[in-house]
């Protein structure tokens, strides 16, 4: 079955109905509102390893900056792979404004190899009843996030599916991009 024009633009809000244009096997992953790490661990029956690719200051691209309601001069970009038995299942690209990682969040966001979801979904944290804004995208070879993934996976096929969520940690924004790698579907089959 050939799917044409799956999504009208690069990023589309989950509630817009565009989720139904994604392949059926990816829809539960793209629309889930909980911790992705916990969902995968439950599905495969084991803990994920976090491989940190980079965690450093960087400037934002215009696509990312539109998610913040204020001008960000500096931010921290954290890229990790969520792996099962050494096999990468998801690449996460998180944008943490400098203001977000200061003050009471400073110690909390010293993550090392701990997944960011462990902080964002900690049971001790108060969560807003409002669901954070979540967008989905079909990434092709022209996408910046696809290009970041392809640096680590030379045999990567286009397209990839991704979701982008703007979370709040103690009132401060964190933009999390999660790119689903083809190995995820293979890992959850058994």
mmCIF file of C-alpha atoms in Angstrom:
data_model
loop_
_atom_site.group_PDB
_atom_site.id
_atom_site.type_symbol
_atom_site.label_atom_id
_atom_site.label_comp_id
_atom_site.label_asym_id
_atom_site.label_seq_id
_atom_site.Cartn_x
_atom_site.Cartn_y
_atom_site.Cartn_z
ATOM 1 C CA UNK A 1 0.000 0.000 0.000
ATOM 2 C CA UNK A 2 1.472 3.363 -1.016
ATOM 3 C CA UNK A 3 0.891 6.308 1.306
ATOM 4 C CA UNK A 4 1.201 9.697 -0.339
ATOM 5 C CA UNK A 5 1.305 13.018 1.426
ATOM 6 C CA UNK A 6 1.100 11.416 4.837
ATOM 7 C CA UNK A 7 1.432 14.721 6.644
ATOM 8 C CA UNK A 8 0.803 18.198 5.306
ATOM 9 C CA UNK A 9 3.849 19.796 6.936
ATOM 10 C CA UNK A 10 6.957 18.737 8.812
ATOM 11 C CA UNK A 11 5.366 18.823 12.297
ATOM 12 C CA UNK A 12 1.649 18.354 12.967
ATOM 13 C CA UNK A 13 -0.256 18.441 16.263
ATOM 14 C CA UNK A 14 -1.333 14.965 17.392
ATOM 15 C CA UNK A 15 -4.908 16.100 18.051
ATOM 16 C CA UNK A 16 -5.295 17.401 14.497
ATOM 17 C CA UNK A 17 -6.227 13.981 13.121
ATOM 18 C CA UNK A 18 -2.930 13.689 11.253
ATOM 19 C CA UNK A 19 -1.923 10.772 13.493
ATOM 20 C CA UNK A 20 -4.136 8.539 11.346
ATOM 21 C CA UNK A 21 -1.937 9.244 8.337
ATOM 22 C CA UNK A 22 1.020 7.589 10.093
ATOM 23 C CA UNK A 23 1.467 3.836 9.592
ATOM 24 C CA UNK A 24 -0.708 1.906 12.029
ATOM 25 C CA UNK A 25 2.275 0.274 13.778
ATOM 26 C CA UNK A 26 3.724 3.686 14.679
ATOM 27 C CA UNK A 27 0.490 5.356 15.848
ATOM 28 C CA UNK A 28 0.559 4.068 19.474
ATOM 29 C CA UNK A 29 4.157 5.253 19.847
ATOM 30 C CA UNK A 30 3.510 8.660 18.331
ATOM 31 C CA UNK A 31 0.378 9.419 20.350
ATOM 32 C CA UNK A 32 1.294 8.017 23.771
ATOM 33 C CA UNK A 33 1.392 10.707 26.475
ATOM 34 C CA UNK A 34 3.434 8.836 29.076
ATOM 35 C CA UNK A 35 7.114 8.152 29.458
ATOM 36 C CA UNK A 36 8.527 6.634 26.270
ATOM 37 C CA UNK A 37 11.290 4.922 28.239
ATOM 38 C CA UNK A 38 8.754 3.232 30.538
ATOM 39 C CA UNK A 39 6.551 2.214 27.594
ATOM 40 C CA UNK A 40 9.458 0.565 25.773
ATOM 41 C CA UNK A 41 10.780 -1.131 28.908
ATOM 42 C CA UNK A 42 7.341 -2.576 29.594
ATOM 43 C CA UNK A 43 6.990 -3.761 25.979
ATOM 44 C CA UNK A 44 10.396 -5.494 25.836
ATOM 45 C CA UNK A 45 10.582 -6.601 29.475
ATOM 46 C CA UNK A 46 13.965 -5.074 30.280
ATOM 47 C CA UNK A 47 15.665 -1.818 31.231
ATOM 48 C CA UNK A 48 16.984 0.397 28.463
ATOM 49 C CA UNK A 49 20.543 1.620 28.308
ATOM 50 C CA UNK A 50 21.155 5.291 27.578
ATOM 51 C CA UNK A 51 24.071 6.112 25.310
ATOM 52 C CA UNK A 52 24.860 9.829 25.447
ATOM 53 C CA UNK A 53 25.912 11.099 22.025
ATOM 54 C CA UNK A 54 26.362 14.701 23.108
ATOM 55 C CA UNK A 55 25.309 17.094 25.835
ATOM 56 C CA UNK A 56 26.548 20.609 25.143
ATOM 57 C CA UNK A 57 25.629 24.253 24.532
ATOM 58 C CA UNK A 58 24.265 25.000 21.082
ATOM 59 C CA UNK A 59 22.191 27.545 19.240
ATOM 60 C CA UNK A 60 18.664 26.661 18.199
ATOM 61 C CA UNK A 61 17.485 26.203 14.662
ATOM 62 C CA UNK A 62 14.399 28.188 13.622
ATOM 63 C CA UNK A 63 12.225 25.071 13.651
ATOM 64 C CA UNK A 64 12.969 24.480 17.344
ATOM 65 C CA UNK A 65 12.885 28.115 18.432
ATOM 66 C CA UNK A 66 9.234 28.541 17.458
ATOM 67 C CA UNK A 67 8.237 26.267 20.373
ATOM 68 C CA UNK A 68 9.475 28.769 22.938
ATOM 69 C CA UNK A 69 7.485 31.921 23.688
ATOM 70 C CA UNK A 70 10.614 33.918 24.445
ATOM 71 C CA UNK A 71 13.855 34.471 22.663
ATOM 72 C CA UNK A 72 16.420 31.910 23.757
ATOM 73 C CA UNK A 73 19.973 33.034 23.517
ATOM 74 C CA UNK A 74 21.595 29.899 24.867
ATOM 75 C CA UNK A 75 20.453 26.355 25.312
ATOM 76 C CA UNK A 76 21.797 22.923 26.048
ATOM 77 C CA UNK A 77 21.205 20.167 23.509
ATOM 78 C CA UNK A 78 21.267 16.597 24.730
ATOM 79 C CA UNK A 79 21.235 13.746 22.234
ATOM 80 C CA UNK A 80 20.995 10.169 23.400
ATOM 81 C CA UNK A 81 20.207 6.731 22.071
ATOM 82 C CA UNK A 82 17.811 4.506 23.994
ATOM 83 C CA UNK A 83 19.169 0.992 23.482
ATOM 84 C CA UNK A 84 18.180 -2.592 24.293
ATOM 85 C CA UNK A 85 21.074 -5.059 24.360
ATOM 86 C CA UNK A 86 23.224 -2.501 22.548
ATOM 87 C CA UNK A 87 20.691 -1.976 19.744
ATOM 88 C CA UNK A 88 19.469 1.633 19.381
ATOM 89 C CA UNK A 89 15.663 1.863 19.360
ATOM 90 C CA UNK A 90 15.114 5.617 19.717
ATOM 91 C CA UNK A 91 17.239 8.706 19.278
ATOM 92 C CA UNK A 92 16.231 11.584 21.543
ATOM 93 C CA UNK A 93 17.209 15.191 20.837
ATOM 94 C CA UNK A 94 16.308 17.453 23.766
ATOM 95 C CA UNK A 95 16.556 21.242 23.873
ATOM 96 C CA UNK A 96 16.997 22.609 27.393
ATOM 97 C CA UNK A 97 17.101 26.416 27.638
ATOM 98 C CA UNK A 98 19.802 27.730 29.977
ATOM 99 C CA UNK A 99 17.132 29.240 32.231
ATOM 100 C CA UNK A 100 15.468 25.823 32.573
ATOM 101 C CA UNK A 101 18.629 24.120 33.801
ATOM 102 C CA UNK A 102 19.431 26.763 36.411
ATOM 103 C CA UNK A 103 18.191 27.241 39.959
ATOM 104 C CA UNK A 104 16.330 24.304 41.505
ATOM 105 C CA UNK A 105 16.489 22.348 38.225
ATOM 106 C CA UNK A 106 20.300 22.488 38.055
ATOM 107 C CA UNK A 107 20.959 19.350 40.097
ATOM 108 C CA UNK A 108 17.964 17.492 38.691
ATOM 109 C CA UNK A 109 19.158 17.947 35.111
ATOM 110 C CA UNK A 110 22.625 16.473 35.748
ATOM 111 C CA UNK A 111 21.524 13.328 33.995
ATOM 112 C CA UNK A 112 24.610 11.404 32.929
ATOM 113 C CA UNK A 113 23.242 8.139 31.529
ATOM 114 C CA UNK A 114 19.850 8.537 33.191
ATOM 115 C CA UNK A 115 16.981 9.123 30.737
ATOM 116 C CA UNK A 116 15.392 12.578 30.793
ATOM 117 C CA UNK A 117 12.004 10.866 31.147
ATOM 118 C CA UNK A 118 13.048 9.700 34.628
ATOM 119 C CA UNK A 119 13.092 13.371 35.641
ATOM 120 C CA UNK A 120 10.065 14.520 33.646
ATOM 121 C CA UNK A 121 7.854 11.641 34.809
ATOM 122 C CA UNK A 122 9.148 11.222 38.375
ATOM 123 C CA UNK A 123 6.289 10.240 40.693
ATOM 124 C CA UNK A 124 7.389 12.868 43.204
ATOM 125 C CA UNK A 125 6.875 15.713 40.716
ATOM 126 C CA UNK A 126 3.545 17.440 40.363
ATOM 127 C CA UNK A 127 2.192 17.124 36.862
ATOM 128 C CA UNK A 128 -0.160 19.524 35.209
ATOM 129 C CA UNK A 129 -3.472 17.969 34.244
ATOM 130 C CA UNK A 130 -3.135 19.646 30.846
ATOM 131 C CA UNK A 131 -1.398 17.464 28.295
ATOM 132 C CA UNK A 132 1.785 19.027 26.932
ATOM 133 C CA UNK A 133 1.695 20.033 23.266
ATOM 134 C CA UNK A 134 2.814 17.104 21.109
ATOM 135 C CA UNK A 135 3.542 17.117 17.397
ATOM 136 C CA UNK A 136 4.444 14.272 15.075
ATOM 137 C CA UNK A 137 6.455 14.224 11.886
ATOM 138 C CA UNK A 138 7.467 11.988 9.043
ATOM 139 C CA UNK A 139 11.157 12.759 8.668
ATOM 140 C CA UNK A 140 12.830 12.347 5.321
ATOM 141 C CA UNK A 141 16.382 12.935 4.138
ATOM 142 C CA UNK A 142 15.864 16.710 4.028
ATOM 143 C CA UNK A 143 15.009 16.910 7.751
ATOM 144 C CA UNK A 144 17.650 18.129 10.222
ATOM 145 C CA UNK A 145 16.729 15.374 12.682
ATOM 146 C CA UNK A 146 16.961 12.706 9.974
ATOM 147 C CA UNK A 147 20.433 14.005 9.127
ATOM 148 C CA UNK A 148 21.462 13.792 12.799
ATOM 149 C CA UNK A 149 20.325 10.164 12.906
ATOM 150 C CA UNK A 150 22.060 9.293 9.646
ATOM 151 C CA UNK A 151 25.412 10.364 11.138
ATOM 152 C CA UNK A 152 25.110 7.405 13.497
ATOM 153 C CA UNK A 153 23.381 4.930 11.155
ATOM 154 C CA UNK A 154 24.808 4.752 7.659
ATOM 155 C CA UNK A 155 22.187 2.234 6.469
ATOM 156 C CA UNK A 156 19.263 4.384 7.576
ATOM 157 C CA UNK A 157 16.258 4.328 5.273
ATOM 158 C CA UNK A 158 13.911 7.236 4.839
ATOM 159 C CA UNK A 159 11.406 8.018 6.270
ATOM 160 C CA UNK A 160 11.551 7.972 10.065
ATOM 161 C CA UNK A 161 8.691 8.843 12.397
ATOM 162 C CA UNK A 162 9.161 11.211 15.302
ATOM 163 C CA UNK A 163 7.275 13.003 18.003
ATOM 164 C CA UNK A 164 8.073 16.349 19.614
ATOM 165 C CA UNK A 165 6.770 17.386 23.020
ATOM 166 C CA UNK A 166 7.142 20.613 24.957
ATOM 167 C CA UNK A 167 7.372 19.614 28.631
ATOM 168 C CA UNK A 168 7.642 21.863 31.674
ATOM 169 C CA UNK A 169 9.933 21.197 34.607
ATOM 170 C CA UNK A 170 9.062 23.447 37.546
ATOM 171 C CA UNK A 171 7.443 25.813 35.056
ATOM 172 C CA UNK A 172 10.404 25.929 32.664
ATOM 173 C CA UNK A 173 10.224 24.501 29.107
ATOM 174 C CA UNK A 174 12.117 21.514 27.696
ATOM 175 C CA UNK A 175 11.579 20.468 24.080
ATOM 176 C CA UNK A 176 12.015 16.727 23.551
ATOM 177 C CA UNK A 177 12.258 15.187 20.078
ATOM 178 C CA UNK A 178 12.049 11.392 19.927
ATOM 179 C CA UNK A 179 12.951 9.725 16.643
ATOM 180 C CA UNK A 180 11.768 6.143 16.337
ATOM 181 C CA UNK A 181 14.310 3.846 14.737
ATOM 182 C CA UNK A 182 13.169 0.786 12.738
ATOM 183 C CA UNK A 183 14.701 -1.590 15.324
ATOM 184 C CA UNK A 184 12.027 -0.544 17.832
ATOM 185 C CA UNK A 185 9.296 -2.441 16.003
ATOM 186 C CA UNK A 186 11.496 -5.542 15.813
ATOM 187 C CA UNK A 187 12.295 -5.357 19.552
ATOM 188 C CA UNK A 188 8.656 -5.189 20.648
ATOM 189 C CA UNK A 189 7.532 -8.141 18.491
ATOM 190 C CA UNK A 190 8.945 -10.830 20.752
#
